[in-house]
Amino acid sequence: MLTLQRTRRLAVVREAFRARQRKRRMLLVFINRLLEERSKKKARRKRRAWAWPRNQNWFELLLREPSLDSCWQEHFRVKRQTFEFLCDLLRTDLQRQDTRMRKATCVEKKILVGLWRLATGESFEKCGERFALGKSTCKTAFKSFEEGLLKRKDSFIKFPLTSEEIKDKINSFEELYGIPQIVGAIASHHIEMHTPSDNQEDYLDHKQRYSSILQVIADSDFRFIYVAPGFPGSFSDANVLKLSGFHEQAKSQQILAAPTRKLSGIDIRPLIVGGKGFSLSSWMVKPYAAEELDNLTPEQRKFNTKLCACRSVAKRALDLLKARFGLVVKKTEQKVDSLSKTLTAACVLHNLCIDRGDIYPIKDISEDNLEEDSDSEEGIEGTENGEAIRKLLRDYVCENI
């Protein structure tokens, strides 16, 4: 009896020992597999490079060879002298220190990336391929370039506020076109974009495409003195002007209040020339409606001709912007917020080039990209005061020009 019990007890002990051995072997196999996977992952990481080699040296050649100066405006839409000015202007914003991992991208290359992106509208991936940079590096370089220009917006896009500044703008328009009290002309441009994620119906414009509006006021030298980017494409010109805040400032005489000029005993404020989408007011004047051409008097027709010449400076300024920067013409993949910053930076650079006498010829713009006023009739009637001012200006043109 005792022998049988002892035999059974030994069998139980042996089975427990074998079970512990099996568990130990299984645990060792699991640990070995885990270590093998970790070693494989470490080996894969070691094979990755910090920056992939790209054998392109045309950028360095362009900087080094003065004989290639003629290529600058063709490829980057600015002259070499303007590029060098930009380097000095933005160096403190774009300069970065080298690290142990790699050398920092030089200021000159960052600025050329920014100019190329604005000039061509190419994606960051394609821009990076041209400048031997990765997509993320190219995007960061462009963002730094853009922010540097935006910081200096108030130095290059300046709306005249003092009487002396306004008088200079008025004299320039009157000398060229003969109409008094004109400070600037207003126009808008639609930038086609991909379907926005929110409020899609707001961005569907009169051409049944998704777009964002850039509204500008330009002086007689084709400089932008006011820009309002990023408004939905379905908005009328008058709505954009109101929502931008300009309308309220002018109405309350925070701007365009003086100097005034008397015509037939009536004080006329400084004026903006608009199109059919705007209302006549004490600070906004526009031609007689095109729908009434058959009923216009010879005096009204003559006034229309002269005033349309004044307004053409805003359209001409936009044409210059579109000719220089292809990004403003092409369908963009940017979201509304980032597109607004890019458009403002392009307008800053446009004014900078004009200040330096760097004029890019208008070419390669299709007729489809030359925007006309929207078909909205909002605000056409205007005010009695606005109609009286237009009549005084019409009489002045007929008597003096």
JSON list of C-alpha atoms in Angstrom, two decimals, residues 182-312:
[
{"chain": "A", "resi": 182, "resn": "ILE", "atom": "CA", "xyz": [-8.86, 109.87, -57.34]},
{"chain": "A", "resi": 183, "resn": "VAL", "atom": "CA", "xyz": [-6.67, 108.02, -54.83]},
{"chain": "A", "resi": 184, "resn": "GLY", "atom": "CA", "xyz": [-6.90, 104.47, -56.17]},
{"chain": "A", "resi": 185, "resn": "ALA", "atom": "CA", "xyz": [-8.86, 101.91, -58.16]},
{"chain": "A", "resi": 186, "resn": "ILE", "atom": "CA", "xyz": [-10.33, 98.64, -56.89]},
{"chain": "A", "resi": 187, "resn": "ALA", "atom": "CA", "xyz": [-10.54, 95.23, -58.59]},
{"chain": "A", "resi": 188, "resn": "SER", "atom": "CA", "xyz": [-10.82, 91.54, -57.66]},
{"chain": "A", "resi": 189, "resn": "HIS", "atom": "CA", "xyz": [-9.34, 88.25, -58.82]},
{"chain": "A", "resi": 190, "resn": "HIS", "atom": "CA", "xyz": [-10.57, 84.68, -58.22]},
{"chain": "A", "resi": 191, "resn": "ILE", "atom": "CA", "xyz": [-7.94, 82.01, -57.44]},
{"chain": "A", "resi": 192, "resn": "GLU", "atom": "CA", "xyz": [-9.25, 78.54, -58.31]},
{"chain": "A", "resi": 193, "resn": "MET", "atom": "CA", "xyz": [-8.85, 75.97, -55.55]},
{"chain": "A", "resi": 194, "resn": "HIS", "atom": "CA", "xyz": [-9.70, 72.37, -54.73]},
{"chain": "A", "resi": 195, "resn": "THR", "atom": "CA", "xyz": [-12.95, 71.58, -52.96]},
{"chain": "A", "resi": 196, "resn": "PRO", "atom": "CA", "xyz": [-12.72, 73.09, -49.45]},
{"chain": "A", "resi": 197, "resn": "SER", "atom": "CA", "xyz": [-13.49, 70.87, -46.47]},
{"chain": "A", "resi": 198, "resn": "ASP", "atom": "CA", "xyz": [-15.97, 73.31, -44.90]},
{"chain": "A", "resi": 199, "resn": "ASN", "atom": "CA", "xyz": [-18.69, 75.63, -46.29]},
{"chain": "A", "resi": 200, "resn": "GLN", "atom": "CA", "xyz": [-18.23, 74.36, -49.83]},
{"chain": "A", "resi": 201, "resn": "GLU", "atom": "CA", "xyz": [-21.22, 76.27, -51.23]},
{"chain": "A", "resi": 202, "resn": "ASP", "atom": "CA", "xyz": [-19.69, 79.59, -50.11]},
{"chain": "A", "resi": 203, "resn": "TYR", "atom": "CA", "xyz": [-16.64, 79.04, -52.33]},
{"chain": "A", "resi": 204, "resn": "LEU", "atom": "CA", "xyz": [-18.56, 78.16, -55.51]},
{"chain": "A", "resi": 205, "resn": "ASP", "atom": "CA", "xyz": [-18.21, 81.26, -57.73]},
{"chain": "A", "resi": 206, "resn": "HIS", "atom": "CA", "xyz": [-20.14, 82.55, -60.76]},
{"chain": "A", "resi": 207, "resn": "LYS", "atom": "CA", "xyz": [-18.12, 80.25, -63.06]},
{"chain": "A", "resi": 208, "resn": "GLN", "atom": "CA", "xyz": [-19.26, 77.21, -61.03]},
{"chain": "A", "resi": 209, "resn": "ARG", "atom": "CA", "xyz": [-15.77, 76.49, -59.68]},
{"chain": "A", "resi": 210, "resn": "TYR", "atom": "CA", "xyz": [-14.36, 76.66, -56.15]},
{"chain": "A", "resi": 211, "resn": "SER", "atom": "CA", "xyz": [-12.31, 79.81, -55.69]},
{"chain": "A", "resi": 212, "resn": "SER", "atom": "CA", "xyz": [-10.97, 82.33, -53.20]},
{"chain": "A", "resi": 213, "resn": "ILE", "atom": "CA", "xyz": [-11.12, 86.08, -53.83]},
{"chain": "A", "resi": 214, "resn": "LEU", "atom": "CA", "xyz": [-8.22, 88.52, -53.72]},
{"chain": "A", "resi": 215, "resn": "GLN", "atom": "CA", "xyz": [-9.47, 92.13, -53.69]},
{"chain": "A", "resi": 216, "resn": "VAL", "atom": "CA", "xyz": [-6.95, 94.95, -54.17]},
{"chain": "A", "resi": 217, "resn": "ILE", "atom": "CA", "xyz": [-6.78, 98.72, -54.43]},
{"chain": "A", "resi": 218, "resn": "ALA", "atom": "CA", "xyz": [-3.95, 100.04, -56.62]},
{"chain": "A", "resi": 219, "resn": "ASP", "atom": "CA", "xyz": [-2.48, 103.50, -57.18]},
{"chain": "A", "resi": 220, "resn": "SER", "atom": "CA", "xyz": [-1.51, 105.04, -60.51]},
{"chain": "A", "resi": 221, "resn": "ASP", "atom": "CA", "xyz": [1.93, 103.33, -60.41]},
{"chain": "A", "resi": 222, "resn": "PHE", "atom": "CA", "xyz": [0.29, 99.86, -60.17]},
{"chain": "A", "resi": 223, "resn": "ARG", "atom": "CA", "xyz": [1.31, 99.48, -56.51]},
{"chain": "A", "resi": 224, "resn": "PHE", "atom": "CA", "xyz": [-1.13, 97.80, -54.17]},
{"chain": "A", "resi": 225, "resn": "ILE", "atom": "CA", "xyz": [-2.13, 100.16, -51.39]},
{"chain": "A", "resi": 226, "resn": "TYR", "atom": "CA", "xyz": [-4.68, 97.74, -49.92]},
{"chain": "A", "resi": 227, "resn": "VAL", "atom": "CA", "xyz": [-5.16, 93.96, -50.21]},
{"chain": "A", "resi": 228, "resn": "ALA", "atom": "CA", "xyz": [-7.94, 91.73, -48.86]},
{"chain": "A", "resi": 229, "resn": "PRO", "atom": "CA", "xyz": [-7.29, 88.01, -49.64]},
{"chain": "A", "resi": 230, "resn": "GLY", "atom": "CA", "xyz": [-9.09, 84.81, -48.68]},
{"chain": "A", "resi": 231, "resn": "PHE", "atom": "CA", "xyz": [-12.78, 85.60, -49.13]},
{"chain": "A", "resi": 232, "resn": "PRO", "atom": "CA", "xyz": [-15.14, 82.90, -50.49]},
{"chain": "A", "resi": 233, "resn": "GLY", "atom": "CA", "xyz": [-15.65, 82.91, -54.25]},
{"chain": "A", "resi": 234, "resn": "SER", "atom": "CA", "xyz": [-19.45, 83.29, -54.06]},
{"chain": "A", "resi": 235, "resn": "PHE", "atom": "CA", "xyz": [-19.18, 86.70, -52.36]},
{"chain": "A", "resi": 236, "resn": "SER", "atom": "CA", "xyz": [-19.87, 89.83, -54.39]},
{"chain": "A", "resi": 237, "resn": "ASP", "atom": "CA", "xyz": [-17.27, 92.60, -54.72]},
{"chain": "A", "resi": 238, "resn": "ALA", "atom": "CA", "xyz": [-19.36, 94.85, -52.46]},
{"chain": "A", "resi": 239, "resn": "ASN", "atom": "CA", "xyz": [-19.63, 92.14, -49.78]},
{"chain": "A", "resi": 240, "resn": "VAL", "atom": "CA", "xyz": [-15.88, 91.56, -49.76]},
{"chain": "A", "resi": 241, "resn": "LEU", "atom": "CA", "xyz": [-15.28, 95.29, -49.33]},
{"chain": "A", "resi": 242, "resn": "LYS", "atom": "CA", "xyz": [-17.71, 95.45, -46.41]},
{"chain": "A", "resi": 243, "resn": "LEU", "atom": "CA", "xyz": [-16.42, 92.33, -44.66]},
{"chain": "A", "resi": 244, "resn": "SER", "atom": "CA", "xyz": [-12.80, 93.45, -45.02]},
{"chain": "A", "resi": 245, "resn": "GLY", "atom": "CA", "xyz": [-13.56, 96.50, -42.89]},
{"chain": "A", "resi": 246, "resn": "PHE", "atom": "CA", "xyz": [-12.55, 99.04, -45.54]},
{"chain": "A", "resi": 247, "resn": "HIS", "atom": "CA", "xyz": [-16.14, 100.11, -46.24]},
{"chain": "A", "resi": 248, "resn": "GLU", "atom": "CA", "xyz": [-16.85, 100.96, -42.59]},
{"chain": "A", "resi": 249, "resn": "GLN", "atom": "CA", "xyz": [-13.59, 102.89, -42.19]},
{"chain": "A", "resi": 250, "resn": "ALA", "atom": "CA", "xyz": [-14.30, 104.99, -45.29]},
{"chain": "A", "resi": 251, "resn": "LYS", "atom": "CA", "xyz": [-17.95, 105.54, -44.33]},
{"chain": "A", "resi": 252, "resn": "SER", "atom": "CA", "xyz": [-16.97, 106.78, -40.85]},
{"chain": "A", "resi": 253, "resn": "GLN", "atom": "CA", "xyz": [-14.21, 108.97, -42.39]},
{"chain": "A", "resi": 254, "resn": "GLN", "atom": "CA", "xyz": [-11.41, 107.17, -40.57]},
{"chain": "A", "resi": 255, "resn": "ILE", "atom": "CA", "xyz": [-9.78, 107.10, -44.02]},
{"chain": "A", "resi": 256, "resn": "LEU", "atom": "CA", "xyz": [-10.31, 109.15, -47.21]},
{"chain": "A", "resi": 257, "resn": "ALA", "atom": "CA", "xyz": [-11.50, 112.17, -45.21]},
{"chain": "A", "resi": 258, "resn": "ALA", "atom": "CA", "xyz": [-9.14, 114.86, -46.51]},
{"chain": "A", "resi": 259, "resn": "PRO", "atom": "CA", "xyz": [-7.98, 116.83, -48.41]},
{"chain": "A", "resi": 260, "resn": "THR", "atom": "CA", "xyz": [-11.29, 117.82, -50.01]},
{"chain": "A", "resi": 261, "resn": "ARG", "atom": "CA", "xyz": [-11.76, 119.85, -53.20]},
{"chain": "A", "resi": 262, "resn": "LYS", "atom": "CA", "xyz": [-14.64, 122.16, -54.10]},
{"chain": "A", "resi": 263, "resn": "LEU", "atom": "CA", "xyz": [-16.43, 121.62, -57.39]},
{"chain": "A", "resi": 264, "resn": "SER", "atom": "CA", "xyz": [-19.41, 123.96, -57.98]},
{"chain": "A", "resi": 265, "resn": "GLY", "atom": "CA", "xyz": [-19.37, 124.80, -54.27]},
{"chain": "A", "resi": 266, "resn": "ILE", "atom": "CA", "xyz": [-19.50, 121.16, -53.06]},
{"chain": "A", "resi": 267, "resn": "ASP", "atom": "CA", "xyz": [-16.66, 119.53, -51.12]},
{"chain": "A", "resi": 268, "resn": "ILE", "atom": "CA", "xyz": [-15.52, 116.28, -52.71]},
{"chain": "A", "resi": 269, "resn": "ARG", "atom": "CA", "xyz": [-13.61, 113.76, -50.62]},
{"chain": "A", "resi": 270, "resn": "PRO", "atom": "CA", "xyz": [-10.75, 111.59, -51.93]},
{"chain": "A", "resi": 271, "resn": "LEU", "atom": "CA", "xyz": [-12.28, 108.86, -54.09]},
{"chain": "A", "resi": 272, "resn": "ILE", "atom": "CA", "xyz": [-11.84, 105.20, -55.02]},
{"chain": "A", "resi": 273, "resn": "VAL", "atom": "CA", "xyz": [-12.83, 104.11, -58.54]},
{"chain": "A", "resi": 274, "resn": "GLY", "atom": "CA", "xyz": [-14.92, 100.94, -58.59]},
{"chain": "A", "resi": 275, "resn": "GLY", "atom": "CA", "xyz": [-16.91, 98.82, -61.01]},
{"chain": "A", "resi": 276, "resn": "LYS", "atom": "CA", "xyz": [-20.58, 97.97, -61.36]},
{"chain": "A", "resi": 277, "resn": "GLY", "atom": "CA", "xyz": [-20.58, 95.77, -58.26]},
{"chain": "A", "resi": 278, "resn": "PHE", "atom": "CA", "xyz": [-20.04, 98.73, -55.93]},
{"chain": "A", "resi": 279, "resn": "SER", "atom": "CA", "xyz": [-22.39, 101.43, -54.65]},
{"chain": "A", "resi": 280, "resn": "LEU", "atom": "CA", "xyz": [-21.93, 105.12, -55.39]},
{"chain": "A", "resi": 281, "resn": "SER", "atom": "CA", "xyz": [-21.05, 107.04, -52.22]},
{"chain": "A", "resi": 282, "resn": "SER", "atom": "CA", "xyz": [-19.18, 110.08, -50.99]},
{"chain": "A", "resi": 283, "resn": "TRP", "atom": "CA", "xyz": [-15.90, 108.11, -51.39]},
{"chain": "A", "resi": 284, "resn": "MET", "atom": "CA", "xyz": [-16.72, 105.62, -54.20]},
{"chain": "A", "resi": 285, "resn": "VAL", "atom": "CA", "xyz": [-17.31, 106.55, -57.85]},
{"chain": "A", "resi": 286, "resn": "LYS", "atom": "CA", "xyz": [-18.00, 104.26, -60.81]},
{"chain": "A", "resi": 287, "resn": "PRO", "atom": "CA", "xyz": [-18.89, 104.57, -64.52]},
{"chain": "A", "resi": 288, "resn": "TYR", "atom": "CA", "xyz": [-22.46, 104.73, -65.76]},
{"chain": "A", "resi": 289, "resn": "ALA", "atom": "CA", "xyz": [-23.95, 101.25, -66.14]},
{"chain": "A", "resi": 290, "resn": "ALA", "atom": "CA", "xyz": [-23.06, 99.41, -69.34]},
{"chain": "A", "resi": 291, "resn": "GLU", "atom": "CA", "xyz": [-26.70, 98.30, -69.67]},
{"chain": "A", "resi": 292, "resn": "GLU", "atom": "CA", "xyz": [-27.65, 101.95, -70.25]},
{"chain": "A", "resi": 293, "resn": "LEU", "atom": "CA", "xyz": [-25.16, 102.61, -73.06]},
{"chain": "A", "resi": 294, "resn": "ASP", "atom": "CA", "xyz": [-27.89, 103.24, -75.65]},
{"chain": "A", "resi": 295, "resn": "ASN", "atom": "CA", "xyz": [-29.40, 105.92, -73.43]},
{"chain": "A", "resi": 296, "resn": "LEU", "atom": "CA", "xyz": [-26.15, 107.64, -72.37]},
{"chain": "A", "resi": 297, "resn": "THR", "atom": "CA", "xyz": [-25.46, 111.22, -73.39]},
{"chain": "A", "resi": 298, "resn": "PRO", "atom": "CA", "xyz": [-22.18, 112.13, -75.12]},
{"chain": "A", "resi": 299, "resn": "GLU", "atom": "CA", "xyz": [-21.01, 113.70, -71.84]},
{"chain": "A", "resi": 300, "resn": "GLN", "atom": "CA", "xyz": [-21.69, 110.48, -69.92]},
{"chain": "A", "resi": 301, "resn": "ARG", "atom": "CA", "xyz": [-19.89, 108.41, -72.57]},
{"chain": "A", "resi": 302, "resn": "LYS", "atom": "CA", "xyz": [-16.84, 110.67, -72.39]},
{"chain": "A", "resi": 303, "resn": "PHE", "atom": "CA", "xyz": [-16.85, 110.44, -68.59]},
{"chain": "A", "resi": 304, "resn": "ASN", "atom": "CA", "xyz": [-17.09, 106.64, -68.77]},
{"chain": "A", "resi": 305, "resn": "THR", "atom": "CA", "xyz": [-14.08, 106.49, -71.07]},
{"chain": "A", "resi": 306, "resn": "LYS", "atom": "CA", "xyz": [-11.92, 108.58, -68.75]},
{"chain": "A", "resi": 307, "resn": "LEU", "atom": "CA", "xyz": [-13.05, 106.87, -65.55]},
{"chain": "A", "resi": 308, "resn": "CYS", "atom": "CA", "xyz": [-12.59, 103.39, -67.01]},
{"chain": "A", "resi": 309, "resn": "ALA", "atom": "CA", "xyz": [-9.01, 104.39, -67.87]},
{"chain": "A", "resi": 310, "resn": "CYS", "atom": "CA", "xyz": [-8.52, 105.26, -64.20]},
{"chain": "A", "resi": 311, "resn": "ARG", "atom": "CA", "xyz": [-9.96, 101.95, -63.05]},
{"chain": "A", "resi": 312, "resn": "SER", "atom": "CA", "xyz": [-7.80, 100.01, -65.50]}
]
